[in-house]
């Protein structure tokens, strides 16, 4: 959130955390490799839906799930009626809202995600994360990617980010001292 709000060198800052869980689909359990992502994840990465809609903000409960294209093909046979389907994710009610385009495999090298939920919805699936991730500046589980603003060089972005990180270290010395980006 600090990077999204303060990093003027970037047009988009997105976050993601790889996770593993389980889905219950029509009474059948299935393993589910997914990413809990910032609400602007798909917009920031310029990803479009193959089907349905991709979230742009948190949903609450039921949790909104966006499926990876391969997972959709393998577990739902490419059925377009998957949109709006009620499933359970780690025991929590969820609804499928979209499927990513075939070319998008995720942002984890060599791993294609089965699906995506927002970080806020991850707080519904895993309530303990509310305390640990959302209220603890020392929590460092989030991977972050940023898109340079047009006309900003990598060197300029690094200088800007260094200044911002130093300001955060001054504001939050107990948690942000020594953090570099």
PDB file of N, CA, C and O in Angstrom, residues 124-181:
ATOM      1  N   UNK A 124     -10.786 -13.454   4.305  1.00  0.00           N
ATOM      2  CA  UNK A 124     -12.010 -14.200   4.584  1.00  0.00           C
ATOM      3  C   UNK A 124     -11.702 -15.693   4.634  1.00  0.00           C
ATOM      4  O   UNK A 124     -12.160 -16.413   5.522  1.00  0.00           O
ATOM      5  N   UNK A 125     -10.896 -16.175   3.681  1.00  0.00           N
ATOM      6  CA  UNK A 125     -10.520 -17.593   3.618  1.00  0.00           C
ATOM      7  C   UNK A 125      -9.637 -17.966   4.803  1.00  0.00           C
ATOM      8  O   UNK A 125      -9.773 -19.044   5.376  1.00  0.00           O
ATOM      9  N   UNK A 126      -8.732 -17.073   5.173  1.00  0.00           N
ATOM     10  CA  UNK A 126      -7.798 -17.313   6.274  1.00  0.00           C
ATOM     11  C   UNK A 126      -7.851 -16.129   7.234  1.00  0.00           C
ATOM     12  O   UNK A 126      -7.048 -15.198   7.110  1.00  0.00           O
ATOM     13  N   UNK A 127      -8.791 -16.132   8.183  1.00  0.00           N
ATOM     14  CA  UNK A 127      -8.963 -14.982   9.073  1.00  0.00           C
ATOM     15  C   UNK A 127      -7.711 -14.590   9.865  1.00  0.00           C
ATOM     16  O   UNK A 127      -7.546 -13.421  10.198  1.00  0.00           O
ATOM     17  N   UNK A 128      -6.819 -15.537  10.144  1.00  0.00           N
ATOM     18  CA  UNK A 128      -5.581 -15.200  10.862  1.00  0.00           C
ATOM     19  C   UNK A 128      -4.724 -14.206  10.078  1.00  0.00           C
ATOM     20  O   UNK A 128      -3.954 -13.447  10.651  1.00  0.00           O
ATOM     21  N   UNK A 129      -4.871 -14.208   8.744  1.00  0.00           N
ATOM     22  CA  UNK A 129      -4.074 -13.292   7.933  1.00  0.00           C
ATOM     23  C   UNK A 129      -4.485 -11.843   8.180  1.00  0.00           C
ATOM     24  O   UNK A 129      -3.690 -10.935   7.966  1.00  0.00           O
ATOM     25  N   UNK A 130      -5.719 -11.627   8.638  1.00  0.00           N
ATOM     26  CA  UNK A 130      -6.170 -10.271   8.955  1.00  0.00           C
ATOM     27  C   UNK A 130      -5.217  -9.632   9.967  1.00  0.00           C
ATOM     28  O   UNK A 130      -4.811  -8.491   9.818  1.00  0.00           O
ATOM     29  N   UNK A 131      -4.868 -10.391  10.977  1.00  0.00           N
ATOM     30  CA  UNK A 131      -3.985  -9.880  12.027  1.00  0.00           C
ATOM     31  C   UNK A 131      -2.542  -9.821  11.537  1.00  0.00           C
ATOM     32  O   UNK A 131      -1.861  -8.812  11.699  1.00  0.00           O
ATOM     33  N   UNK A 132      -2.087 -10.879  10.915  1.00  0.00           N
ATOM     34  CA  UNK A 132      -0.678 -10.957  10.560  1.00  0.00           C
ATOM     35  C   UNK A 132      -0.323 -10.071   9.358  1.00  0.00           C
ATOM     36  O   UNK A 132       0.624  -9.299   9.411  1.00  0.00           O
ATOM     37  N   UNK A 133      -1.059 -10.181   8.278  1.00  0.00           N
ATOM     38  CA  UNK A 133      -0.694  -9.454   7.062  1.00  0.00           C
ATOM     39  C   UNK A 133      -1.168  -8.015   7.034  1.00  0.00           C
ATOM     40  O   UNK A 133      -0.476  -7.135   6.552  1.00  0.00           O
ATOM     41  N   UNK A 134      -2.367  -7.776   7.515  1.00  0.00           N
ATOM     42  CA  UNK A 134      -2.992  -6.479   7.315  1.00  0.00           C
ATOM     43  C   UNK A 134      -2.663  -5.468   8.392  1.00  0.00           C
ATOM     44  O   UNK A 134      -2.866  -4.283   8.206  1.00  0.00           O
ATOM     45  N   UNK A 135      -2.164  -5.922   9.528  1.00  0.00           N
ATOM     46  CA  UNK A 135      -1.918  -4.983  10.631  1.00  0.00           C
ATOM     47  C   UNK A 135      -0.496  -5.064  11.171  1.00  0.00           C
ATOM     48  O   UNK A 135      -0.215  -4.556  12.237  1.00  0.00           O
ATOM     49  N   UNK A 136       0.378  -5.709  10.448  1.00  0.00           N
ATOM     50  CA  UNK A 136       1.736  -5.929  10.926  1.00  0.00           C
ATOM     51  C   UNK A 136       2.724  -5.449   9.857  1.00  0.00           C
ATOM     52  O   UNK A 136       2.916  -6.099   8.842  1.00  0.00           O
ATOM     53  N   UNK A 137       3.359  -4.330  10.098  1.00  0.00           N
ATOM     54  CA  UNK A 137       4.309  -3.773   9.121  1.00  0.00           C
ATOM     55  C   UNK A 137       5.522  -4.674   8.928  1.00  0.00           C
ATOM     56  O   UNK A 137       6.245  -4.538   7.942  1.00  0.00           O
ATOM     57  N   UNK A 138       5.763  -5.602   9.843  1.00  0.00           N
ATOM     58  CA  UNK A 138       6.906  -6.501   9.701  1.00  0.00           C
ATOM     59  C   UNK A 138       6.595  -7.705   8.815  1.00  0.00           C
ATOM     60  O   UNK A 138       7.491  -8.449   8.456  1.00  0.00           O
ATOM     61  N   UNK A 139       5.339  -7.900   8.478  1.00  0.00           N
ATOM     62  CA  UNK A 139       4.957  -9.006   7.598  1.00  0.00           C
ATOM     63  C   UNK A 139       5.547  -8.751   6.207  1.00  0.00           C
ATOM     64  O   UNK A 139       5.366  -7.686   5.635  1.00  0.00           O
ATOM     65  N   UNK A 140       6.246  -9.717   5.673  1.00  0.00           N
ATOM     66  CA  UNK A 140       6.923  -9.536   4.384  1.00  0.00           C
ATOM     67  C   UNK A 140       6.575 -10.639   3.386  1.00  0.00           C
ATOM     68  O   UNK A 140       7.381 -11.042   2.579  1.00  0.00           O
ATOM     69  N   UNK A 141       5.336 -11.127   3.421  1.00  0.00           N
ATOM     70  CA  UNK A 141       4.941 -12.228   2.551  1.00  0.00           C
ATOM     71  C   UNK A 141       4.536 -11.845   1.148  1.00  0.00           C
ATOM     72  O   UNK A 141       4.315 -12.687   0.304  1.00  0.00           O
ATOM     73  N   UNK A 142       4.442 -10.557   0.870  1.00  0.00           N
ATOM     74  CA  UNK A 142       3.921 -10.080  -0.410  1.00  0.00           C
ATOM     75  C   UNK A 142       5.054  -9.887  -1.421  1.00  0.00           C
ATOM     76  O   UNK A 142       6.069  -9.276  -1.125  1.00  0.00           O
ATOM     77  N   UNK A 143       4.848 -10.423  -2.618  1.00  0.00           N
ATOM     78  CA  UNK A 143       5.715 -10.113  -3.757  1.00  0.00           C
ATOM     79  C   UNK A 143       5.128  -8.897  -4.448  1.00  0.00           C
ATOM     80  O   UNK A 143       3.910  -8.784  -4.575  1.00  0.00           O
ATOM     81  N   UNK A 144       5.983  -7.993  -4.912  1.00  0.00           N
ATOM     82  CA  UNK A 144       5.507  -6.754  -5.516  1.00  0.00           C
ATOM     83  C   UNK A 144       6.155  -6.571  -6.881  1.00  0.00           C
ATOM     84  O   UNK A 144       7.344  -6.847  -7.060  1.00  0.00           O
ATOM     85  N   UNK A 145       5.343  -6.106  -7.830  1.00  0.00           N
ATOM     86  CA  UNK A 145       5.835  -5.752  -9.160  1.00  0.00           C
ATOM     87  C   UNK A 145       5.308  -4.360  -9.477  1.00  0.00           C
ATOM     88  O   UNK A 145       4.211  -4.002  -9.043  1.00  0.00           O
ATOM     89  N   UNK A 146       6.077  -3.602 -10.248  1.00  0.00           N
ATOM     90  CA  UNK A 146       5.644  -2.251 -10.607  1.00  0.00           C
ATOM     91  C   UNK A 146       5.930  -1.988 -12.080  1.00  0.00           C
ATOM     92  O   UNK A 146       6.874  -2.517 -12.654  1.00  0.00           O
ATOM     93  N   UNK A 147       5.099  -1.133 -12.660  1.00  0.00           N
ATOM     94  CA  UNK A 147       5.252  -0.714 -14.045  1.00  0.00           C
ATOM     95  C   UNK A 147       5.738   0.731 -14.035  1.00  0.00           C
ATOM     96  O   UNK A 147       5.129   1.587 -13.390  1.00  0.00           O
ATOM     97  N   UNK A 148       6.836   0.994 -14.724  1.00  0.00           N
ATOM     98  CA  UNK A 148       7.362   2.354 -14.792  1.00  0.00           C
ATOM     99  C   UNK A 148       6.370   3.288 -15.478  1.00  0.00           C
ATOM    100  O   UNK A 148       5.713   2.910 -16.455  1.00  0.00           O
ATOM    101  N   UNK A 149       6.285   4.499 -14.966  1.00  0.00           N
ATOM    102  CA  UNK A 149       5.505   5.534 -15.663  1.00  0.00           C
ATOM    103  C   UNK A 149       6.209   5.839 -16.974  1.00  0.00           C
ATOM    104  O   UNK A 149       7.436   5.763 -17.061  1.00  0.00           O
ATOM    105  N   UNK A 150       5.484   6.197 -18.005  1.00  0.00           N
ATOM    106  CA  UNK A 150       6.130   6.583 -19.269  1.00  0.00           C
ATOM    107  C   UNK A 150       7.128   7.719 -19.039  1.00  0.00           C
ATOM    108  O   UNK A 150       6.845   8.674 -18.312  1.00  0.00           O
ATOM    109  N   UNK A 151       8.301   7.570 -19.627  1.00  0.00           N
ATOM    110  CA  UNK A 151       9.334   8.597 -19.532  1.00  0.00           C
ATOM    111  C   UNK A 151      10.227   8.483 -18.317  1.00  0.00           C
ATOM    112  O   UNK A 151      11.187   9.250 -18.191  1.00  0.00           O
ATOM    113  N   UNK A 152       9.953   7.541 -17.406  1.00  0.00           N
ATOM    114  CA  UNK A 152      10.782   7.363 -16.209  1.00  0.00           C
ATOM    115  C   UNK A 152      11.755   6.219 -16.461  1.00  0.00           C
ATOM    116  O   UNK A 152      11.347   5.121 -16.856  1.00  0.00           O
ATOM    117  N   UNK A 153      13.038   6.468 -16.240  1.00  0.00           N
ATOM    118  CA  UNK A 153      14.054   5.426 -16.434  1.00  0.00           C
ATOM    119  C   UNK A 153      14.142   4.547 -15.184  1.00  0.00           C
ATOM    120  O   UNK A 153      13.680   4.927 -14.101  1.00  0.00           O
ATOM    121  N   UNK A 154      14.752   3.398 -15.336  1.00  0.00           N
ATOM    122  CA  UNK A 154      14.957   2.497 -14.198  1.00  0.00           C
ATOM    123  C   UNK A 154      15.798   3.192 -13.134  1.00  0.00           C
ATOM    124  O   UNK A 154      15.498   3.108 -11.933  1.00  0.00           O
ATOM    125  N   UNK A 155      16.845   3.911 -13.549  1.00  0.00           N
ATOM    126  CA  UNK A 155      17.690   4.619 -12.584  1.00  0.00           C
ATOM    127  C   UNK A 155      16.893   5.678 -11.824  1.00  0.00           C
ATOM    128  O   UNK A 155      17.039   5.822 -10.605  1.00  0.00           O
ATOM    129  N   UNK A 156      16.050   6.423 -12.519  1.00  0.00           N
ATOM    130  CA  UNK A 156      15.219   7.433 -11.860  1.00  0.00           C
ATOM    131  C   UNK A 156      14.244   6.781 -10.877  1.00  0.00           C
ATOM    132  O   UNK A 156      14.028   7.286  -9.772  1.00  0.00           O
ATOM    133  N   UNK A 157      13.675   5.659 -11.282  1.00  0.00           N
ATOM    134  CA  UNK A 157      12.752   4.943 -10.398  1.00  0.00           C
ATOM    135  C   UNK A 157      13.472   4.440  -9.156  1.00  0.00           C
ATOM    136  O   UNK A 157      12.923   4.490  -8.045  1.00  0.00           O
ATOM    137  N   UNK A 158      14.709   3.979  -9.325  1.00  0.00           N
ATOM    138  CA  UNK A 158      15.474   3.488  -8.174  1.00  0.00           C
ATOM    139  C   UNK A 158      15.744   4.621  -7.185  1.00  0.00           C
ATOM    140  O   UNK A 158      15.585   4.450  -5.980  1.00  0.00           O
ATOM    141  N   UNK A 159      16.143   5.778  -7.692  1.00  0.00           N
ATOM    142  CA  UNK A 159      16.401   6.935  -6.817  1.00  0.00           C
ATOM    143  C   UNK A 159      15.120   7.320  -6.080  1.00  0.00           C
ATOM    144  O   UNK A 159      15.125   7.520  -4.857  1.00  0.00           O
ATOM    145  N   UNK A 160      14.017   7.414  -6.794  1.00  0.00           N
ATOM    146  CA  UNK A 160      12.735   7.759  -6.189  1.00  0.00           C
ATOM    147  C   UNK A 160      12.325   6.743  -5.121  1.00  0.00           C
ATOM    148  O   UNK A 160      11.860   7.105  -4.039  1.00  0.00           O
ATOM    149  N   UNK A 161      12.522   5.473  -5.430  1.00  0.00           N
ATOM    150  CA  UNK A 161      12.163   4.410  -4.484  1.00  0.00           C
ATOM    151  C   UNK A 161      13.063   4.460  -3.258  1.00  0.00           C
ATOM    152  O   UNK A 161      12.597   4.286  -2.126  1.00  0.00           O
ATOM    153  N   UNK A 162      14.354   4.720  -3.449  1.00  0.00           N
ATOM    154  CA  UNK A 162      15.276   4.830  -2.310  1.00  0.00           C
ATOM    155  C   UNK A 162      14.858   5.962  -1.374  1.00  0.00           C
ATOM    156  O   UNK A 162      14.875   5.801  -0.147  1.00  0.00           O
ATOM    157  N   UNK A 163      14.464   7.101  -1.932  1.00  0.00           N
ATOM    158  CA  UNK A 163      14.013   8.240  -1.125  1.00  0.00           C
ATOM    159  C   UNK A 163      12.755   7.848  -0.344  1.00  0.00           C
ATOM    160  O   UNK A 163      12.628   8.122   0.852  1.00  0.00           O
ATOM    161  N   UNK A 164      11.833   7.177  -1.014  1.00  0.00           N
ATOM    162  CA  UNK A 164      10.602   6.750  -0.354  1.00  0.00           C
ATOM    163  C   UNK A 164      10.891   5.752   0.767  1.00  0.00           C
ATOM    164  O   UNK A 164      10.335   5.856   1.863  1.00  0.00           O
ATOM    165  N   UNK A 165      11.780   4.797   0.513  1.00  0.00           N
ATOM    166  CA  UNK A 165      12.100   3.789   1.526  1.00  0.00           C
ATOM    167  C   UNK A 165      12.773   4.430   2.741  1.00  0.00           C
ATOM    168  O   UNK A 165      12.513   4.040   3.882  1.00  0.00           O
ATOM    169  N   UNK A 166      13.605   5.426   2.502  1.00  0.00           N
ATOM    170  CA  UNK A 166      14.236   6.139   3.617  1.00  0.00           C
ATOM    171  C   UNK A 166      13.184   6.888   4.436  1.00  0.00           C
ATOM    172  O   UNK A 166      13.232   6.899   5.665  1.00  0.00           O
ATOM    173  N   UNK A 167      12.226   7.506   3.771  1.00  0.00           N
ATOM    174  CA  UNK A 167      11.144   8.205   4.475  1.00  0.00           C
ATOM    175  C   UNK A 167      10.333   7.220   5.322  1.00  0.00           C
ATOM    176  O   UNK A 167       9.981   7.522   6.476  1.00  0.00           O
ATOM    177  N   UNK A 168      10.051   6.048   4.787  1.00  0.00           N
ATOM    178  CA  UNK A 168       9.315   5.037   5.548  1.00  0.00           C
ATOM    179  C   UNK A 168      10.127   4.550   6.746  1.00  0.00           C
ATOM    180  O   UNK A 168       9.576   4.318   7.829  1.00  0.00           O
ATOM    181  N   UNK A 169      11.434   4.403   6.572  1.00  0.00           N
ATOM    182  CA  UNK A 169      12.299   3.984   7.682  1.00  0.00           C
ATOM    183  C   UNK A 169      12.291   5.016   8.801  1.00  0.00           C
ATOM    184  O   UNK A 169      12.357   4.671   9.981  1.00  0.00           O
ATOM    185  N   UNK A 170      12.187   6.290   8.432  1.00  0.00           N
ATOM    186  CA  UNK A 170      12.121   7.355   9.432  1.00  0.00           C
ATOM    187  C   UNK A 170      10.759   7.341  10.133  1.00  0.00           C
ATOM    188  O   UNK A 170      10.682   7.476  11.355  1.00  0.00           O
ATOM    189  N   UNK A 171       9.691   7.159   9.368  1.00  0.00           N
ATOM    190  CA  UNK A 171       8.343   7.131   9.930  1.00  0.00           C
ATOM    191  C   UNK A 171       8.085   5.895  10.784  1.00  0.00           C
ATOM    192  O   UNK A 171       7.380   5.962  11.787  1.00  0.00           O
ATOM    193  N   UNK A 172       8.624   4.762  10.372  1.00  0.00           N
ATOM    194  CA  UNK A 172       8.374   3.483  11.037  1.00  0.00           C
ATOM    195  C   UNK A 172       9.701   2.789  11.362  1.00  0.00           C
ATOM    196  O   UNK A 172      10.021   1.730  10.810  1.00  0.00           O
ATOM    197  N   UNK A 173      10.497   3.353  12.274  1.00  0.00           N
ATOM    198  CA  UNK A 173      11.824   2.794  12.529  1.00  0.00           C
ATOM    199  C   UNK A 173      11.809   1.363  13.074  1.00  0.00           C
ATOM    200  O   UNK A 173      12.725   0.593  12.793  1.00  0.00           O
ATOM    201  N   UNK A 174      10.784   0.988  13.801  1.00  0.00           N
ATOM    202  CA  UNK A 174      10.744  -0.357  14.377  1.00  0.00           C
ATOM    203  C   UNK A 174      10.555  -1.452  13.325  1.00  0.00           C
ATOM    204  O   UNK A 174      10.986  -2.578  13.514  1.00  0.00           O
ATOM    205  N   UNK A 175       9.936  -1.104  12.192  1.00  0.00           N
ATOM    206  CA  UNK A 175       9.643  -2.127  11.198  1.00  0.00           C
ATOM    207  C   UNK A 175      10.323  -1.922   9.857  1.00  0.00           C
ATOM    208  O   UNK A 175      10.533  -2.875   9.117  1.00  0.00           O
ATOM    209  N   UNK A 176      10.657  -0.691   9.511  1.00  0.00           N
ATOM    210  CA  UNK A 176      11.123  -0.410   8.148  1.00  0.00           C
ATOM    211  C   UNK A 176      12.602  -0.038   8.035  1.00  0.00           C
ATOM    212  O   UNK A 176      13.062   0.265   6.938  1.00  0.00           O
ATOM    213  N   UNK A 177      13.338  -0.061   9.145  1.00  0.00           N
ATOM    214  CA  UNK A 177      14.775   0.200   9.064  1.00  0.00           C
ATOM    215  C   UNK A 177      15.452  -0.894   8.252  1.00  0.00           C
ATOM    216  O   UNK A 177      15.174  -2.066   8.440  1.00  0.00           O
ATOM    217  N   UNK A 178      16.292  -0.504   7.320  1.00  0.00           N
ATOM    218  CA  UNK A 178      17.086  -1.469   6.556  1.00  0.00           C
ATOM    219  C   UNK A 178      16.364  -2.134   5.399  1.00  0.00           C
ATOM    220  O   UNK A 178      16.938  -2.989   4.733  1.00  0.00           O
ATOM    221  N   UNK A 179      15.135  -1.767   5.134  1.00  0.00           N
ATOM    222  CA  UNK A 179      14.397  -2.334   3.999  1.00  0.00           C
ATOM    223  C   UNK A 179      14.835  -1.607   2.738  1.00  0.00           C
ATOM    224  O   UNK A 179      14.859  -0.387   2.682  1.00  0.00           O
ATOM    225  N   UNK A 180      15.197  -2.370   1.723  1.00  0.00           N
ATOM    226  CA  UNK A 180      15.596  -1.775   0.449  1.00  0.00           C
ATOM    227  C   UNK A 180      14.709  -2.341  -0.649  1.00  0.00           C
ATOM    228  O   UNK A 180      14.175  -3.436  -0.540  1.00  0.00           O
ATOM    229  N   UNK A 181      14.589  -1.573  -1.711  1.00  0.00           N
ATOM    230  CA  UNK A 181      13.781  -2.042  -2.842  1.00  0.00           C
ATOM    231  C   UNK A 181      14.571  -1.921  -4.114  1.00  0.00           C
ATOM    232  O   UNK A 181      15.480  -1.142  -4.229  1.00  0.00           O
TER     233      UNK A 181
END
